[in-house]
PDB file of N, CA and C in Angstrom:
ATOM      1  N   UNK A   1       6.729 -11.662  -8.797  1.00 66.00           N
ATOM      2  CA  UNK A   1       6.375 -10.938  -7.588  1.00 66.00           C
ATOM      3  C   UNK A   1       6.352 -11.920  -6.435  1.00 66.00           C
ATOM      4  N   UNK A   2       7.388 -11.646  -5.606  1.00 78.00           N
ATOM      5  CA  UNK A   2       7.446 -12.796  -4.605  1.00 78.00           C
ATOM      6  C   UNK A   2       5.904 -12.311  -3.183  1.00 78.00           C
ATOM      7  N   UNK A   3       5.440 -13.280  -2.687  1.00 88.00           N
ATOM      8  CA  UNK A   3       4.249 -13.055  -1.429  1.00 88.00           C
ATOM      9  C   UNK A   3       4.675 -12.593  -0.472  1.00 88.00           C
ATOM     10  N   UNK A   4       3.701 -11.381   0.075  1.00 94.00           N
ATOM     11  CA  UNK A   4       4.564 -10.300   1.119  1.00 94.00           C
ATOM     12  C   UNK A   4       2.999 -10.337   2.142  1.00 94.00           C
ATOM     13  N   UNK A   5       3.491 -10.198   3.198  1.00 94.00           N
ATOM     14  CA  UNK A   5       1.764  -9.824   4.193  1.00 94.00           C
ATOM     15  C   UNK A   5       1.872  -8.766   4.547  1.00 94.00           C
ATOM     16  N   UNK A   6       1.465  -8.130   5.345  1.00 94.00           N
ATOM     17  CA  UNK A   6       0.315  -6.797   6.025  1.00 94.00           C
ATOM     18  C   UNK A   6       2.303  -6.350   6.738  1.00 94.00           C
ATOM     19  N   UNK A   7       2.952  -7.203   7.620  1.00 94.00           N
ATOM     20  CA  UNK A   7       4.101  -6.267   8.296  1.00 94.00           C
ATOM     21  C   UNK A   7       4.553  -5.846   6.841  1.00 94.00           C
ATOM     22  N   UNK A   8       5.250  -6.652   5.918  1.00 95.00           N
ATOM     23  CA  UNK A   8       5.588  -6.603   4.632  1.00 95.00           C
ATOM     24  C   UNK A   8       5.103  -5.043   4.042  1.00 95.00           C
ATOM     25  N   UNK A   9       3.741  -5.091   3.871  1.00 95.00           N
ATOM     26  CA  UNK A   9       3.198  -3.939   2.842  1.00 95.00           C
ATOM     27  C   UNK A   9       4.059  -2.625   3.668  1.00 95.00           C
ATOM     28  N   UNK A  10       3.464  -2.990   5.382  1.00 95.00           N
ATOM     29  CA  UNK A  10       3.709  -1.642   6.374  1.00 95.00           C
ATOM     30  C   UNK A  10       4.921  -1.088   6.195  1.00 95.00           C
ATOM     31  N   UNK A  11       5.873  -1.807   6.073  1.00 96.00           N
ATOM     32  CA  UNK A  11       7.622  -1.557   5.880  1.00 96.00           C
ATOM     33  C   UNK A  11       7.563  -0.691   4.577  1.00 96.00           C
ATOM     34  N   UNK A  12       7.141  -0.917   3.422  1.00 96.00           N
ATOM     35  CA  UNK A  12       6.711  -0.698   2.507  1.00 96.00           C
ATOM     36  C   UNK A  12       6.341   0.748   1.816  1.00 96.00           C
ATOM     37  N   UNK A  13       5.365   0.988   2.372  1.00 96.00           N
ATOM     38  CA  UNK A  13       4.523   1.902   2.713  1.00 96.00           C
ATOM     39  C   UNK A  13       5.404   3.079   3.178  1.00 96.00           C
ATOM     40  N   UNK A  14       5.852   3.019   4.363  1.00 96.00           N
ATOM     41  CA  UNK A  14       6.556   3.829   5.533  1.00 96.00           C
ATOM     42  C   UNK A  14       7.364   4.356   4.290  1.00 96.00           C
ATOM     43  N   UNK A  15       8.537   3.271   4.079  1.00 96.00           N
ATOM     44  CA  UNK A  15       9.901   3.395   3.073  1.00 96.00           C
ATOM     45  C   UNK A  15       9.279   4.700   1.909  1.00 96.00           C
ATOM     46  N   UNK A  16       8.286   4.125   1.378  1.00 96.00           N
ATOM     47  CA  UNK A  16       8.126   4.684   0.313  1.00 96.00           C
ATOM     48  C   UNK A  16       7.552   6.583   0.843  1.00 96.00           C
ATOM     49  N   UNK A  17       7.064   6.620   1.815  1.00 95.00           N
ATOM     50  CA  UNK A  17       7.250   8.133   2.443  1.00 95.00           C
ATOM     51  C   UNK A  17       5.451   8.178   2.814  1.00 95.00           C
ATOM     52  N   UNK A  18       5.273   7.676   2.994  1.00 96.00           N
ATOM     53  CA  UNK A  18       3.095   7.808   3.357  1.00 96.00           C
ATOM     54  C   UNK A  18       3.497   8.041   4.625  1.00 96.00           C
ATOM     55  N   UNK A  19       2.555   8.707   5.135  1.00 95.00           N
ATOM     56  CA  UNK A  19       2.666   9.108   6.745  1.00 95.00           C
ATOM     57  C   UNK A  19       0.666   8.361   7.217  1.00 95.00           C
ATOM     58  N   UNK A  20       1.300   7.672   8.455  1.00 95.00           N
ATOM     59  CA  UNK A  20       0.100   6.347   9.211  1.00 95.00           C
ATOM     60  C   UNK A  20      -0.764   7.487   9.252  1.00 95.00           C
ATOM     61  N   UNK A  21      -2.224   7.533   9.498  1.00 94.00           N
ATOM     62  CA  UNK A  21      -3.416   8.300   9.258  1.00 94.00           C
ATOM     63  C   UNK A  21      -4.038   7.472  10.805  1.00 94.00           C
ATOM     64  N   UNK A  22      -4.836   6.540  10.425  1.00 93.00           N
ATOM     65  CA  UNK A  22      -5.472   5.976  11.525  1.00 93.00           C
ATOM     66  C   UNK A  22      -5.863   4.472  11.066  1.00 93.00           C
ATOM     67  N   UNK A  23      -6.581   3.633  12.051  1.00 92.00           N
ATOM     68  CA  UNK A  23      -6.968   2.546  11.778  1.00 92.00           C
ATOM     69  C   UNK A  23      -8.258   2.023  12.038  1.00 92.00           C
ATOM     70  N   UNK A  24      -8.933   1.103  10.936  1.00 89.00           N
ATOM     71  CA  UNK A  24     -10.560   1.217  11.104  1.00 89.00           C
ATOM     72  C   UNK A  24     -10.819   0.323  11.954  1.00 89.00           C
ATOM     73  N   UNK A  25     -12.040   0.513  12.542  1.00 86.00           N
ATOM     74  CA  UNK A  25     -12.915  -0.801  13.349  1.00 86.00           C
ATOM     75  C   UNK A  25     -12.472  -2.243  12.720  1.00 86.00           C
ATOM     76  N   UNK A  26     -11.934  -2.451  11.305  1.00 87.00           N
ATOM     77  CA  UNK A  26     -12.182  -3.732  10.429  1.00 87.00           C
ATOM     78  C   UNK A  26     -10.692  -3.446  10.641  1.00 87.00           C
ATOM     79  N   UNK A  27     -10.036  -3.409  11.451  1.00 92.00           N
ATOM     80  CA  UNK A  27      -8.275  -3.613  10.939  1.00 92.00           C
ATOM     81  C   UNK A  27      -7.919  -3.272   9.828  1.00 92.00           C
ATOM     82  N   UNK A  28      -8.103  -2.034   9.030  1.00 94.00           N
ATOM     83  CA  UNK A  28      -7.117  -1.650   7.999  1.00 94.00           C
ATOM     84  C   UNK A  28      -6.247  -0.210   8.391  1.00 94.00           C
ATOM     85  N   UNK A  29      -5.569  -0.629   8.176  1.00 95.00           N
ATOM     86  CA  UNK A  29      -4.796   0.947   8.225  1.00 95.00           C
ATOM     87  C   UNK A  29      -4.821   1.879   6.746  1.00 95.00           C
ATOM     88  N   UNK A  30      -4.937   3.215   7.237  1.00 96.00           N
ATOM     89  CA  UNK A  30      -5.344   4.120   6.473  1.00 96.00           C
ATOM     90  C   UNK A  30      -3.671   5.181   6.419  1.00 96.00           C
ATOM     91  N   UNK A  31      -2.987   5.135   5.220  1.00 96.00           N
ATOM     92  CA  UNK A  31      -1.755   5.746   4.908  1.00 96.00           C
ATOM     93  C   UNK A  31      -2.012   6.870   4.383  1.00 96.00           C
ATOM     94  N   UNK A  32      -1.368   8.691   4.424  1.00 94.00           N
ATOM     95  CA  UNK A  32      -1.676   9.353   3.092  1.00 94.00           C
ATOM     96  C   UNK A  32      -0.278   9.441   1.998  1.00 94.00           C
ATOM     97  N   UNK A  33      -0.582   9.370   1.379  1.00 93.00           N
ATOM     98  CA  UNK A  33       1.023   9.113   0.472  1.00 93.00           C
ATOM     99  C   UNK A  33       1.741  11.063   0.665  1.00 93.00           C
ATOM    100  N   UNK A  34       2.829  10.221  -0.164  1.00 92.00           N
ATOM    101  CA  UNK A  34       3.930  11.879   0.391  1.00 92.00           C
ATOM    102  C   UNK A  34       3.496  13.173  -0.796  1.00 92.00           C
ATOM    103  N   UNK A  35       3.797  14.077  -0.225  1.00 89.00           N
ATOM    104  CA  UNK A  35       3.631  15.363  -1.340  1.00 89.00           C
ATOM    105  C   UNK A  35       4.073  15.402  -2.482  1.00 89.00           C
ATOM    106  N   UNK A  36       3.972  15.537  -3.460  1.00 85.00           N
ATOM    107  CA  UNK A  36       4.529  16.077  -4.906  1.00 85.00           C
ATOM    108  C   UNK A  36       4.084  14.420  -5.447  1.00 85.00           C
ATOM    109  N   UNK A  37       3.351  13.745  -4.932  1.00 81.00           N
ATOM    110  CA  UNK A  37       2.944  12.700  -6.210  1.00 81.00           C
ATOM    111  C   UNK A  37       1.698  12.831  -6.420  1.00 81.00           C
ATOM    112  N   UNK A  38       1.459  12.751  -7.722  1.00 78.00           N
ATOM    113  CA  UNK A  38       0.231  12.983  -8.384  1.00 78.00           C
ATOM    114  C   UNK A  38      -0.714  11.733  -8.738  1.00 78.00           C
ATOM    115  N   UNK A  39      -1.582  11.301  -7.552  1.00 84.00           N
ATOM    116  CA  UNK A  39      -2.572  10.604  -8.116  1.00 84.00           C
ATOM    117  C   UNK A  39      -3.425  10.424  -9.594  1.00 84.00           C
ATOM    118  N   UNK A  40      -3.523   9.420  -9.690  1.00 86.00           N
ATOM    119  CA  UNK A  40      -4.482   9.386 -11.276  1.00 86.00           C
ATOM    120  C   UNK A  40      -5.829  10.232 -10.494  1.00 86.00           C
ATOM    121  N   UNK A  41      -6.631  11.137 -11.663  1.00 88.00           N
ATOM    122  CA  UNK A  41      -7.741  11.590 -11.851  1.00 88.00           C
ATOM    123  C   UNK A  41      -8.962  10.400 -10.650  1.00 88.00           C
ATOM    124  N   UNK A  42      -9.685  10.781 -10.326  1.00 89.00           N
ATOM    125  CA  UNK A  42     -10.927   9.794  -9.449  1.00 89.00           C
ATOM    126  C   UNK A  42      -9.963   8.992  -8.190  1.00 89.00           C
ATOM    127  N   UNK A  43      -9.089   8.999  -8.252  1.00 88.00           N
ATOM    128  CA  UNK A  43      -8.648   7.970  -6.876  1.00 88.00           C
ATOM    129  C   UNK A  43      -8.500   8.593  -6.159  1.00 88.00           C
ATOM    130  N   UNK A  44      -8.373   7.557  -4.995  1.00 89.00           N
ATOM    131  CA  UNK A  44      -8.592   8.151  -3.525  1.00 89.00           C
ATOM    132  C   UNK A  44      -7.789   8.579  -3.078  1.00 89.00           C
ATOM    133  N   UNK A  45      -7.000  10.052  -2.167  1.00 89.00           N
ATOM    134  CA  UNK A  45      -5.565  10.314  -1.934  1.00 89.00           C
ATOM    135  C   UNK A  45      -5.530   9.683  -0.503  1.00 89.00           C
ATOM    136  N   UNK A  46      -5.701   8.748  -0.653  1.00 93.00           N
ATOM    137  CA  UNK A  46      -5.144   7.331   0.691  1.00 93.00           C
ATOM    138  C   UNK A  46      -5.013   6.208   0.003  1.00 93.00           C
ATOM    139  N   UNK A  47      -4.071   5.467   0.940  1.00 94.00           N
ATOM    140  CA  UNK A  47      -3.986   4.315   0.772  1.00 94.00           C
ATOM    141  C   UNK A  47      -4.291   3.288   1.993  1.00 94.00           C
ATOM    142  N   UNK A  48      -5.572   2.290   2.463  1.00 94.00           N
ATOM    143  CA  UNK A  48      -6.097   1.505   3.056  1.00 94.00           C
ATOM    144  C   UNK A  48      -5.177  -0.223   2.575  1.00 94.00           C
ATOM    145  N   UNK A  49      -5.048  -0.316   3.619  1.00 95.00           N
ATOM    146  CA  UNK A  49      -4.856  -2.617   3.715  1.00 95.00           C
ATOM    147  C   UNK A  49      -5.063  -3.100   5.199  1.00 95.00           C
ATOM    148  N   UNK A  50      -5.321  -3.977   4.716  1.00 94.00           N
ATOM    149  CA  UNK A  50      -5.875  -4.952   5.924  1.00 94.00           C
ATOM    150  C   UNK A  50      -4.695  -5.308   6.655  1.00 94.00           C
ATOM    151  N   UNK A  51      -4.669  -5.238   7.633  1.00 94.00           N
ATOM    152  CA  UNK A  51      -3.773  -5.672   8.998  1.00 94.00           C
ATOM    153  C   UNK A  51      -3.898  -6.969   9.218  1.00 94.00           C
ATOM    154  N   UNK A  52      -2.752  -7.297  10.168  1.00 93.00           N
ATOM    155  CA  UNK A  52      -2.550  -8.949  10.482  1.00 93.00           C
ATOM    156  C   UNK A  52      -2.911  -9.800   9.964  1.00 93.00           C
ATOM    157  N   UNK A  53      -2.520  -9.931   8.705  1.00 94.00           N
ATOM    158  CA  UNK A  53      -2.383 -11.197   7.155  1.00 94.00           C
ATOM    159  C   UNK A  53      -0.750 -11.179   6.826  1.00 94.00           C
ATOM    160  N   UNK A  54      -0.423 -12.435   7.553  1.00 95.00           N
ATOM    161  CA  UNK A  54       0.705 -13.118   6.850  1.00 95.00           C
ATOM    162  C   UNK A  54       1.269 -13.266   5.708  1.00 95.00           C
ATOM    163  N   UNK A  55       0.057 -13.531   4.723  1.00 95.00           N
ATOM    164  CA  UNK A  55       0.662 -13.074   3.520  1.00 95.00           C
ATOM    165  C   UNK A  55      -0.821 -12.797   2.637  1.00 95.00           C
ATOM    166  N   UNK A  56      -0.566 -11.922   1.457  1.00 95.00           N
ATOM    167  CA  UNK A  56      -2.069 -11.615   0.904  1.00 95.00           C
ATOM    168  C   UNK A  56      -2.256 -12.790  -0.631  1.00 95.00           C
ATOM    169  N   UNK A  57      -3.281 -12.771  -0.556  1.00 94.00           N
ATOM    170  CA  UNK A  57      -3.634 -13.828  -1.682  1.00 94.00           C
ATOM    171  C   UNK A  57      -3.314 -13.125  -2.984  1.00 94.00           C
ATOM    172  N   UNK A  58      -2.853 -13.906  -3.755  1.00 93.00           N
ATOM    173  CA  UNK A  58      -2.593 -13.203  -5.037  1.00 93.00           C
ATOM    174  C   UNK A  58      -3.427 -12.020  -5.688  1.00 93.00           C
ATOM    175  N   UNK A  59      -4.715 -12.204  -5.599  1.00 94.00           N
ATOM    176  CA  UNK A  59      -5.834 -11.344  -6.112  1.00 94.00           C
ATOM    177  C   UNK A  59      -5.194  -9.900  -5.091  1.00 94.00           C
ATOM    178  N   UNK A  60      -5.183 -10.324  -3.403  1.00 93.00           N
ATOM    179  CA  UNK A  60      -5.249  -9.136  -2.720  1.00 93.00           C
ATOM    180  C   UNK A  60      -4.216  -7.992  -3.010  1.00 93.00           C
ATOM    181  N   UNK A  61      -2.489  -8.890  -3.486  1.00 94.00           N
ATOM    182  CA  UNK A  61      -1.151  -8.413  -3.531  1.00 94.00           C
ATOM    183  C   UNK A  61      -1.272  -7.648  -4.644  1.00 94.00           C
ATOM    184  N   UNK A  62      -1.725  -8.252  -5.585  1.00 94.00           N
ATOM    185  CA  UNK A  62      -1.697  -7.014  -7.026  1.00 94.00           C
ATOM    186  C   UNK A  62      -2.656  -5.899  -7.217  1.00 94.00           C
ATOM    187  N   UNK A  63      -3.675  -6.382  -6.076  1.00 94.00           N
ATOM    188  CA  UNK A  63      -4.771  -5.000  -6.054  1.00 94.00           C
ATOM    189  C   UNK A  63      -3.812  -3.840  -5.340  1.00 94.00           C
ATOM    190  N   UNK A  64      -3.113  -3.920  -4.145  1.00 95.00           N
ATOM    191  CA  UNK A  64      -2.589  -3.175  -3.472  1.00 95.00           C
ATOM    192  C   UNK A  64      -1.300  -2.436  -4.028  1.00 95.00           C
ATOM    193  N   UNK A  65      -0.522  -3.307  -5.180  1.00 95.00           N
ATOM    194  CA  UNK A  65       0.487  -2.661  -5.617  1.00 95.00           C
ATOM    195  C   UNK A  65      -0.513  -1.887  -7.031  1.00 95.00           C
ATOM    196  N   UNK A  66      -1.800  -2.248  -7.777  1.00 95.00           N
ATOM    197  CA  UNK A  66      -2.208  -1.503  -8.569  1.00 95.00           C
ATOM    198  C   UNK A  66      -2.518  -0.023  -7.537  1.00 95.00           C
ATOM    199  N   UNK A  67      -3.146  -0.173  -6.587  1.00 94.00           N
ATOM    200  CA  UNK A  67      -3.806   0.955  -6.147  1.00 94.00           C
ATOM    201  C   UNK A  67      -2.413   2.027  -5.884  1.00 94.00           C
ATOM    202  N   UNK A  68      -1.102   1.394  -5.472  1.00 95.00           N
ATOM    203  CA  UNK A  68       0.431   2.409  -5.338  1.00 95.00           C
ATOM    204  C   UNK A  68       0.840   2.771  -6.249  1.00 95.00           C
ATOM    205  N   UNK A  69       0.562   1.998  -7.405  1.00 94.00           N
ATOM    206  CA  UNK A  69       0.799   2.573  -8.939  1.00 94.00           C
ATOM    207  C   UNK A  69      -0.267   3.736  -8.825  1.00 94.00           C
ATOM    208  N   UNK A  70      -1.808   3.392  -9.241  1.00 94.00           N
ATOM    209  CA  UNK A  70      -2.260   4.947  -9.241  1.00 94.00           C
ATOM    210  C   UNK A  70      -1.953   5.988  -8.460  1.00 94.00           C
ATOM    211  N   UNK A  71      -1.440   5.951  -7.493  1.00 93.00           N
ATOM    212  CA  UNK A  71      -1.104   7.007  -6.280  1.00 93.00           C
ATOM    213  C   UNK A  71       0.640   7.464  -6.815  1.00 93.00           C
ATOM    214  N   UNK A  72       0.805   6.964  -7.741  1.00 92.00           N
ATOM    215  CA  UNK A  72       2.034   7.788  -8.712  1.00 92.00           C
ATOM    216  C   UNK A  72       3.397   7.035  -8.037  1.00 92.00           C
ATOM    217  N   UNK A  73       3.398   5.757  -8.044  1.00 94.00           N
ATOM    218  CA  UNK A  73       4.509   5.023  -7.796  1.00 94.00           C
ATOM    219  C   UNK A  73       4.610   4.214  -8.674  1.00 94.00           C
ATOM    220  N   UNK A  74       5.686   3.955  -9.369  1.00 92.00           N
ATOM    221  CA  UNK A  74       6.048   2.849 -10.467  1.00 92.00           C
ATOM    222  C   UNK A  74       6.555   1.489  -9.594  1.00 92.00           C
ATOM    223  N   UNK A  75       6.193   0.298 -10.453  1.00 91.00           N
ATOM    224  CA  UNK A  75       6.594  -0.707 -10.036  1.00 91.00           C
ATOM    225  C   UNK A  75       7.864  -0.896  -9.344  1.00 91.00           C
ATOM    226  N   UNK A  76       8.885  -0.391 -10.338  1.00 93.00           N
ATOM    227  CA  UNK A  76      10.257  -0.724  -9.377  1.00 93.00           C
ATOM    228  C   UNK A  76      10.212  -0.189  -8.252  1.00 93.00           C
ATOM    229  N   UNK A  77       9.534   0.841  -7.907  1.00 92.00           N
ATOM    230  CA  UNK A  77      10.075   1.742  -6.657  1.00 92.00           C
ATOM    231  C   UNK A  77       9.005   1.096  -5.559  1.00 92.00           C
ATOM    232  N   UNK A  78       7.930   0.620  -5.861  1.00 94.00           N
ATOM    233  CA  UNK A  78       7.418  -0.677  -4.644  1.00 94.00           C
ATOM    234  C   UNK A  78       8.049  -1.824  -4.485  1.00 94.00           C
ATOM    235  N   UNK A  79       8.209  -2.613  -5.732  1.00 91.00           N
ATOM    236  CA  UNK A  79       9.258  -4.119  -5.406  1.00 91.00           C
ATOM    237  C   UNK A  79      10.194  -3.719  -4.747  1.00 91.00           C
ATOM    238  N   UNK A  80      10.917  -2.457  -4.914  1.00 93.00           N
ATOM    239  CA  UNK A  80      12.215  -1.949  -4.326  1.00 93.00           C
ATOM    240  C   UNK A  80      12.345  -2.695  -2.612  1.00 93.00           C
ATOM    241  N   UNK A  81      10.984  -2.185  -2.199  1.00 93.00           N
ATOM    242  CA  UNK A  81      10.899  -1.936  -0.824  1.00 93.00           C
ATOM    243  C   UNK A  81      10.133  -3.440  -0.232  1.00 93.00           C
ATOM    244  N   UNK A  82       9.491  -3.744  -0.997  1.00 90.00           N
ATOM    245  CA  UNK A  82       8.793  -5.484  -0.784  1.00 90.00           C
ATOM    246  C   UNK A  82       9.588  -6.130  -0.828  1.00 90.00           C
TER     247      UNK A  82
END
């Protein structure tokens, strides 16, 4: 998994079909993913990341592609776009 930051995820994101929601006091932007994908059971139907980070720390990068996996995206189809 090569290191991607915050423009990185945004490109990302967009590609993959989430439509922008809004953005918090703390700089994260708030995405809702596209219709007909089925979140896992208990998760949240958004997707939140932190803005203006160059690149995310390892811990941060795999939390964010776990949380696109539960929101019913398989790996290839995020690396696709990272």
């Amino acid at each position: 998994m090569k290191a991607y930051g915050s423009s990185e995820l945004e490109k990302c994101v967009k590609k993959l079909g989430f439509t922008f929601d809004s953005i918090s006091s703390s700089h994260h932007a708030k995405y809702i993913p596209p219709t007909g994908r089925d979140p896992l059971p208990g998760i949240r139907p958004f997707f939140t990341f932190q803005l203006g980070r160059k690149t995310y720390d390892p811990n941060s990068a795999n939390r964010y592609i776990t949380q696109l996996k539960h929101l019913g995206f398989t790996k290839e189809e995020i690396e696709k776009y990272l």
